[in-house]
């Protein structure tokens, strides 16, 4: 159990998720302005910025909340940690998920405003097709297995680089460009820009992400049956207050 108060961890999750969406949406807007006639280059610029930004945010926020930034990661952390008394409690989960969603929406608004766009402009980019949903299942399942495999094998310190690299590569090897995150998916609906997703496409993506999380849990049971014991180290260790900092709760 983390020594950090729940309210502080929830705020950290909101800030981290919000800044992640700011990176995704902001770099998408910048890419479309810098490379208006080359969609492939726009995707490369968006993916590169997202991979680096995610790694930095995990390093920055991880010691406070674990840097989940993702409701499916939080749900799986609670689910597989229950039997061993590790990971999030239901009360934690009830604070993390709303904070992540609210943060994601505000992150999109911030990106819009930084580029002199309307604060909220509903995306018109339709992403409703079976092959895209399959891409989201694959992307989310892989993310879950990666994160919990690192924690279970004592390599959680590698999470910032590994998770950033995975998301950056999944932009390219999945048909959906790897949203893999319900909160980020919702946030991206608030920006009618390169990285947006139409509100009508949200249910299919979120359902696919939940299915992907379930697939990821199944793979973890097969490959890392004791992964739940390391749930406190997801995404990064955050169970102890750093020594000699003079910080108070």
mmCIF file of C-alpha atoms in Angstrom:
data_model
loop_
_atom_site.group_PDB
_atom_site.id
_atom_site.type_symbol
_atom_site.label_atom_id
_atom_site.label_comp_id
_atom_site.label_asym_id
_atom_site.label_seq_id
_atom_site.Cartn_x
_atom_site.Cartn_y
_atom_site.Cartn_z
ATOM 1 C CA UNK A 1 0.000 0.000 0.000
ATOM 2 C CA UNK A 2 1.312 3.445 -0.894
ATOM 3 C CA UNK A 3 2.267 5.826 1.894
ATOM 4 C CA UNK A 4 1.117 8.744 -0.266
ATOM 5 C CA UNK A 5 -2.415 10.035 0.500
ATOM 6 C CA UNK A 6 -5.040 8.954 -1.997
ATOM 7 C CA UNK A 7 -6.004 12.515 -2.908
ATOM 8 C CA UNK A 8 -2.416 13.270 -3.913
ATOM 9 C CA UNK A 9 -2.162 10.097 -5.960
ATOM 10 C CA UNK A 10 -5.458 10.892 -7.707
ATOM 11 C CA UNK A 11 -4.287 14.406 -8.517
ATOM 12 C CA UNK A 12 -1.047 12.961 -9.865
ATOM 13 C CA UNK A 13 -3.000 10.557 -12.083
ATOM 14 C CA UNK A 14 -5.108 13.417 -13.377
ATOM 15 C CA UNK A 15 -2.085 15.564 -14.136
ATOM 16 C CA UNK A 16 -0.157 12.724 -15.730
ATOM 17 C CA UNK A 17 -3.043 11.575 -17.914
ATOM 18 C CA UNK A 18 -3.829 15.161 -18.862
ATOM 19 C CA UNK A 19 -0.265 15.884 -19.918
ATOM 20 C CA UNK A 20 -0.158 12.630 -21.867
ATOM 21 C CA UNK A 21 -3.203 13.714 -23.877
ATOM 22 C CA UNK A 22 -1.643 17.150 -24.307
ATOM 23 C CA UNK A 23 1.418 15.472 -25.802
ATOM 24 C CA UNK A 24 -0.675 13.244 -28.085
ATOM 25 C CA UNK A 25 -3.023 15.958 -29.318
ATOM 26 C CA UNK A 26 -0.478 18.778 -29.333
ATOM 27 C CA UNK A 27 2.104 16.820 -31.299
ATOM 28 C CA UNK A 28 -0.643 15.745 -33.692
ATOM 29 C CA UNK A 29 -1.601 19.375 -34.330
ATOM 30 C CA UNK A 30 2.045 20.349 -34.761
ATOM 31 C CA UNK A 31 2.657 17.440 -37.144
ATOM 32 C CA UNK A 32 -0.287 18.413 -39.341
ATOM 33 C CA UNK A 33 1.021 21.980 -39.537
ATOM 34 C CA UNK A 34 4.650 21.000 -40.190
ATOM 35 C CA UNK A 35 3.950 18.213 -42.690
ATOM 36 C CA UNK A 36 0.535 19.042 -44.167
ATOM 37 C CA UNK A 37 0.929 16.880 -47.259
ATOM 38 C CA UNK A 38 2.501 13.760 -45.748
ATOM 39 C CA UNK A 39 0.296 11.678 -43.444
ATOM 40 C CA UNK A 40 3.039 9.114 -42.875
ATOM 41 C CA UNK A 41 5.419 11.780 -41.633
ATOM 42 C CA UNK A 42 2.672 13.247 -39.457
ATOM 43 C CA UNK A 43 2.179 9.849 -37.827
ATOM 44 C CA UNK A 44 5.919 9.456 -37.293
ATOM 45 C CA UNK A 45 6.154 12.858 -35.620
ATOM 46 C CA UNK A 46 3.109 12.133 -33.464
ATOM 47 C CA UNK A 47 4.376 8.686 -32.446
ATOM 48 C CA UNK A 48 7.901 9.922 -31.670
ATOM 49 C CA UNK A 49 6.661 12.740 -29.435
ATOM 50 C CA UNK A 50 4.178 10.449 -27.674
ATOM 51 C CA UNK A 51 6.772 7.754 -26.952
ATOM 52 C CA UNK A 52 9.225 10.241 -25.461
ATOM 53 C CA UNK A 53 6.551 12.199 -23.601
ATOM 54 C CA UNK A 54 5.067 9.077 -22.031
ATOM 55 C CA UNK A 55 8.481 7.917 -20.811
ATOM 56 C CA UNK A 56 9.156 11.309 -19.226
ATOM 57 C CA UNK A 57 5.728 11.455 -17.567
ATOM 58 C CA UNK A 58 6.177 7.991 -16.054
ATOM 59 C CA UNK A 59 9.506 9.108 -14.581
ATOM 60 C CA UNK A 60 7.958 12.320 -13.266
ATOM 61 C CA UNK A 61 4.675 11.005 -11.831
ATOM 62 C CA UNK A 62 5.483 7.348 -11.146
ATOM 63 C CA UNK A 63 6.891 7.736 -7.620
ATOM 64 C CA UNK A 64 3.648 9.418 -6.509
ATOM 65 C CA UNK A 65 0.892 7.281 -8.038
ATOM 66 C CA UNK A 66 2.554 4.538 -10.057
ATOM 67 C CA UNK A 67 1.851 6.442 -13.300
ATOM 68 C CA UNK A 68 -1.040 4.314 -14.512
ATOM 69 C CA UNK A 69 -2.558 7.112 -16.657
ATOM 70 C CA UNK A 70 -4.962 4.450 -17.953
ATOM 71 C CA UNK A 71 -8.200 3.018 -16.494
ATOM 72 C CA UNK A 72 -7.570 -0.490 -17.840
ATOM 73 C CA UNK A 73 -4.146 -0.588 -16.167
ATOM 74 C CA UNK A 74 -5.750 0.515 -12.896
ATOM 75 C CA UNK A 75 -8.553 -2.034 -13.160
ATOM 76 C CA UNK A 76 -6.147 -4.878 -13.925
ATOM 77 C CA UNK A 77 -3.879 -3.754 -11.076
ATOM 78 C CA UNK A 78 -6.811 -4.019 -8.679
ATOM 79 C CA UNK A 79 -8.093 -7.270 -10.165
ATOM 80 C CA UNK A 80 -4.911 -9.324 -10.127
ATOM 81 C CA UNK A 81 -3.614 -7.872 -6.853
ATOM 82 C CA UNK A 82 -6.722 -8.717 -4.798
ATOM 83 C CA UNK A 83 -5.660 -12.184 -3.659
ATOM 84 C CA UNK A 84 -2.251 -11.038 -2.441
ATOM 85 C CA UNK A 85 -3.356 -7.763 -0.868
ATOM 86 C CA UNK A 86 -1.291 -5.730 -3.341
ATOM 87 C CA UNK A 87 -2.228 -3.104 -5.877
ATOM 88 C CA UNK A 88 -5.147 -0.701 -5.830
ATOM 89 C CA UNK A 89 -8.094 -1.032 -3.483
ATOM 90 C CA UNK A 90 -11.674 -0.409 -4.701
ATOM 91 C CA UNK A 91 -11.465 3.003 -3.036
ATOM 92 C CA UNK A 92 -8.263 3.770 -4.935
ATOM 93 C CA UNK A 93 -9.894 2.658 -8.162
ATOM 94 C CA UNK A 94 -12.850 4.934 -7.517
ATOM 95 C CA UNK A 95 -10.481 7.895 -7.289
ATOM 96 C CA UNK A 96 -8.025 6.984 -10.049
ATOM 97 C CA UNK A 97 -10.458 6.435 -12.926
ATOM 98 C CA UNK A 98 -12.417 9.711 -12.659
ATOM 99 C CA UNK A 99 -9.142 11.604 -12.223
ATOM 100 C CA UNK A 100 -7.726 9.982 -15.353
ATOM 101 C CA UNK A 101 -10.798 10.766 -17.457
ATOM 102 C CA UNK A 102 -11.108 14.363 -16.241
ATOM 103 C CA UNK A 103 -7.389 14.880 -16.725
ATOM 104 C CA UNK A 104 -7.580 13.515 -20.266
ATOM 105 C CA UNK A 105 -10.356 15.930 -21.240
ATOM 106 C CA UNK A 106 -8.533 18.908 -19.746
ATOM 107 C CA UNK A 107 -5.332 17.805 -21.483
ATOM 108 C CA UNK A 108 -7.069 17.931 -24.864
ATOM 109 C CA UNK A 109 -8.472 21.373 -24.051
ATOM 110 C CA UNK A 110 -4.983 22.584 -23.118
ATOM 111 C CA UNK A 111 -3.498 21.312 -26.378
ATOM 112 C CA UNK A 112 -6.282 22.964 -28.366
ATOM 113 C CA UNK A 113 -5.732 26.305 -26.648
ATOM 114 C CA UNK A 114 -1.949 26.197 -27.077
ATOM 115 C CA UNK A 115 -2.450 25.983 -30.841
ATOM 116 C CA UNK A 116 -5.131 28.685 -30.921
ATOM 117 C CA UNK A 117 -7.893 26.188 -31.636
ATOM 118 C CA UNK A 118 -11.324 26.227 -30.017
ATOM 119 C CA UNK A 119 -11.107 24.903 -26.458
ATOM 120 C CA UNK A 120 -13.462 22.070 -27.428
ATOM 121 C CA UNK A 121 -13.999 20.947 -30.999
ATOM 122 C CA UNK A 122 -15.614 17.531 -31.285
ATOM 123 C CA UNK A 123 -13.579 15.281 -33.531
ATOM 124 C CA UNK A 124 -15.090 14.212 -36.835
ATOM 125 C CA UNK A 125 -12.567 11.424 -37.485
ATOM 126 C CA UNK A 126 -14.560 8.204 -37.662
ATOM 127 C CA UNK A 127 -12.715 5.131 -36.390
ATOM 128 C CA UNK A 128 -15.439 2.490 -36.423
ATOM 129 C CA UNK A 129 -14.394 -0.745 -38.119
ATOM 130 C CA UNK A 130 -13.686 -4.304 -37.045
ATOM 131 C CA UNK A 131 -10.022 -4.232 -38.023
ATOM 132 C CA UNK A 132 -9.486 -1.110 -35.898
ATOM 133 C CA UNK A 133 -11.153 -2.745 -32.901
ATOM 134 C CA UNK A 134 -8.908 -5.781 -33.382
ATOM 135 C CA UNK A 135 -5.930 -3.436 -33.409
ATOM 136 C CA UNK A 136 -7.059 -1.987 -30.085
ATOM 137 C CA UNK A 137 -7.439 -5.448 -28.571
ATOM 138 C CA UNK A 138 -3.893 -6.334 -29.618
ATOM 139 C CA UNK A 139 -2.454 -3.000 -28.484
ATOM 140 C CA UNK A 140 -4.129 -3.101 -25.066
ATOM 141 C CA UNK A 141 -3.344 -6.754 -24.383
ATOM 142 C CA UNK A 142 0.322 -6.195 -25.215
ATOM 143 C CA UNK A 143 0.509 -3.133 -22.987
ATOM 144 C CA UNK A 144 -0.988 -5.001 -20.028
ATOM 145 C CA UNK A 145 1.355 -7.954 -20.415
ATOM 146 C CA UNK A 146 4.389 -5.682 -20.757
ATOM 147 C CA UNK A 147 3.638 -3.580 -17.690
ATOM 148 C CA UNK A 148 2.846 -6.471 -15.365
ATOM 149 C CA UNK A 149 5.622 -8.688 -16.719
ATOM 150 C CA UNK A 150 8.145 -5.972 -15.900
ATOM 151 C CA UNK A 151 6.801 -5.631 -12.355
ATOM 152 C CA UNK A 152 6.575 -9.392 -11.795
ATOM 153 C CA UNK A 153 10.143 -9.994 -12.951
ATOM 154 C CA UNK A 154 11.642 -7.182 -10.890
ATOM 155 C CA UNK A 155 12.304 -4.915 -13.867
ATOM 156 C CA UNK A 156 9.772 -2.170 -13.142
ATOM 157 C CA UNK A 157 12.572 0.389 -13.314
ATOM 158 C CA UNK A 158 12.635 -0.203 -17.060
ATOM 159 C CA UNK A 159 8.962 0.742 -17.445
ATOM 160 C CA UNK A 160 9.447 4.349 -18.611
ATOM 161 C CA UNK A 161 11.605 3.353 -21.573
ATOM 162 C CA UNK A 162 9.819 0.073 -22.273
ATOM 163 C CA UNK A 163 6.265 1.435 -22.158
ATOM 164 C CA UNK A 164 7.219 4.482 -24.206
ATOM 165 C CA UNK A 165 8.903 2.248 -26.786
ATOM 166 C CA UNK A 166 5.930 -0.104 -26.936
ATOM 167 C CA UNK A 167 3.402 2.671 -27.518
ATOM 168 C CA UNK A 168 5.669 4.316 -30.074
ATOM 169 C CA UNK A 169 6.010 1.083 -32.033
ATOM 170 C CA UNK A 170 2.330 0.161 -31.647
ATOM 171 C CA UNK A 171 1.427 3.401 -33.431
ATOM 172 C CA UNK A 172 2.819 1.620 -36.483
ATOM 173 C CA UNK A 173 2.138 -2.091 -36.104
ATOM 174 C CA UNK A 174 -1.533 -1.785 -35.089
ATOM 175 C CA UNK A 175 -4.268 -0.692 -37.470
ATOM 176 C CA UNK A 176 -5.779 1.598 -34.811
ATOM 177 C CA UNK A 177 -2.515 3.455 -34.039
ATOM 178 C CA UNK A 178 -2.697 2.084 -30.494
ATOM 179 C CA UNK A 179 -4.935 4.234 -28.325
ATOM 180 C CA UNK A 180 -4.964 1.366 -25.749
ATOM 181 C CA UNK A 181 -6.406 3.659 -23.084
ATOM 182 C CA UNK A 182 -10.091 4.538 -22.448
ATOM 183 C CA UNK A 183 -9.285 7.868 -20.773
ATOM 184 C CA UNK A 184 -6.988 8.995 -23.573
ATOM 185 C CA UNK A 185 -9.564 7.828 -26.112
ATOM 186 C CA UNK A 186 -12.243 9.987 -24.486
ATOM 187 C CA UNK A 187 -9.885 12.966 -24.276
ATOM 188 C CA UNK A 188 -9.012 12.736 -27.957
ATOM 189 C CA UNK A 189 -12.692 13.109 -28.873
ATOM 190 C CA UNK A 190 -12.511 16.720 -27.675
ATOM 191 C CA UNK A 191 -10.154 17.816 -30.462
ATOM 192 C CA UNK A 192 -11.036 17.805 -34.155
ATOM 193 C CA UNK A 193 -7.402 17.476 -35.161
ATOM 194 C CA UNK A 194 -4.980 14.839 -36.431
ATOM 195 C CA UNK A 195 -5.149 12.728 -33.257
ATOM 196 C CA UNK A 196 -8.905 12.968 -32.739
ATOM 197 C CA UNK A 197 -11.610 10.318 -32.680
ATOM 198 C CA UNK A 198 -15.296 10.991 -33.311
ATOM 199 C CA UNK A 199 -17.512 10.610 -30.230
ATOM 200 C CA UNK A 200 -19.561 7.997 -32.063
ATOM 201 C CA UNK A 201 -16.448 5.832 -32.374
ATOM 202 C CA UNK A 202 -15.748 5.859 -28.635
ATOM 203 C CA UNK A 203 -17.887 2.875 -27.561
ATOM 204 C CA UNK A 204 -16.284 0.464 -30.023
ATOM 205 C CA UNK A 205 -12.770 1.507 -29.035
ATOM 206 C CA UNK A 206 -13.426 1.384 -25.292
ATOM 207 C CA UNK A 207 -15.080 -2.046 -25.537
ATOM 208 C CA UNK A 208 -12.138 -3.315 -27.585
ATOM 209 C CA UNK A 209 -9.732 -1.966 -24.958
ATOM 210 C CA UNK A 210 -11.624 -3.754 -22.189
ATOM 211 C CA UNK A 211 -11.506 -6.989 -24.185
ATOM 212 C CA UNK A 212 -7.796 -6.436 -24.737
ATOM 213 C CA UNK A 213 -7.294 -5.985 -21.001
ATOM 214 C CA UNK A 214 -9.086 -9.283 -20.362
ATOM 215 C CA UNK A 215 -6.900 -10.995 -22.959
ATOM 216 C CA UNK A 216 -3.848 -9.475 -21.281
ATOM 217 C CA UNK A 217 -4.935 -10.830 -17.882
ATOM 218 C CA UNK A 218 -5.355 -14.280 -19.419
ATOM 219 C CA UNK A 219 -1.852 -14.148 -20.872
ATOM 220 C CA UNK A 220 -0.473 -13.002 -17.538
ATOM 221 C CA UNK A 221 -2.123 -15.953 -15.775
ATOM 222 C CA UNK A 222 -0.395 -18.226 -18.255
ATOM 223 C CA UNK A 223 3.038 -16.611 -18.367
ATOM 224 C CA UNK A 224 3.349 -14.856 -14.991
ATOM 225 C CA UNK A 225 0.949 -16.557 -12.554
ATOM 226 C CA UNK A 226 2.323 -14.638 -9.547
ATOM 227 C CA UNK A 227 2.136 -11.207 -11.222
ATOM 228 C CA UNK A 228 -0.469 -10.014 -8.714
ATOM 229 C CA UNK A 229 2.102 -9.988 -5.931
ATOM 230 C CA UNK A 230 3.975 -7.196 -7.717
ATOM 231 C CA UNK A 231 0.904 -5.007 -8.310
ATOM 232 C CA UNK A 232 2.327 -2.284 -6.063
ATOM 233 C CA UNK A 233 5.150 -1.828 -8.586
ATOM 234 C CA UNK A 234 2.809 -1.023 -11.502
ATOM 235 C CA UNK A 235 3.619 0.920 -13.589
ATOM 236 C CA UNK A 236 6.569 1.956 -11.430
ATOM 237 C CA UNK A 237 7.239 1.334 -7.708
ATOM 238 C CA UNK A 238 5.376 3.779 -5.487
ATOM 239 C CA UNK A 239 4.887 2.008 -2.165
ATOM 240 C CA UNK A 240 7.366 3.972 -0.064
ATOM 241 C CA UNK A 241 7.917 7.639 0.619
ATOM 242 C CA UNK A 242 11.426 8.711 -0.496
ATOM 243 C CA UNK A 243 13.800 9.033 2.449
ATOM 244 C CA UNK A 244 15.381 12.268 3.691
ATOM 245 C CA UNK A 245 13.215 14.544 1.558
ATOM 246 C CA UNK A 246 11.563 16.362 4.420
ATOM 247 C CA UNK A 247 8.250 15.965 2.615
ATOM 248 C CA UNK A 248 5.078 15.743 4.651
ATOM 249 C CA UNK A 249 1.688 14.321 3.803
#
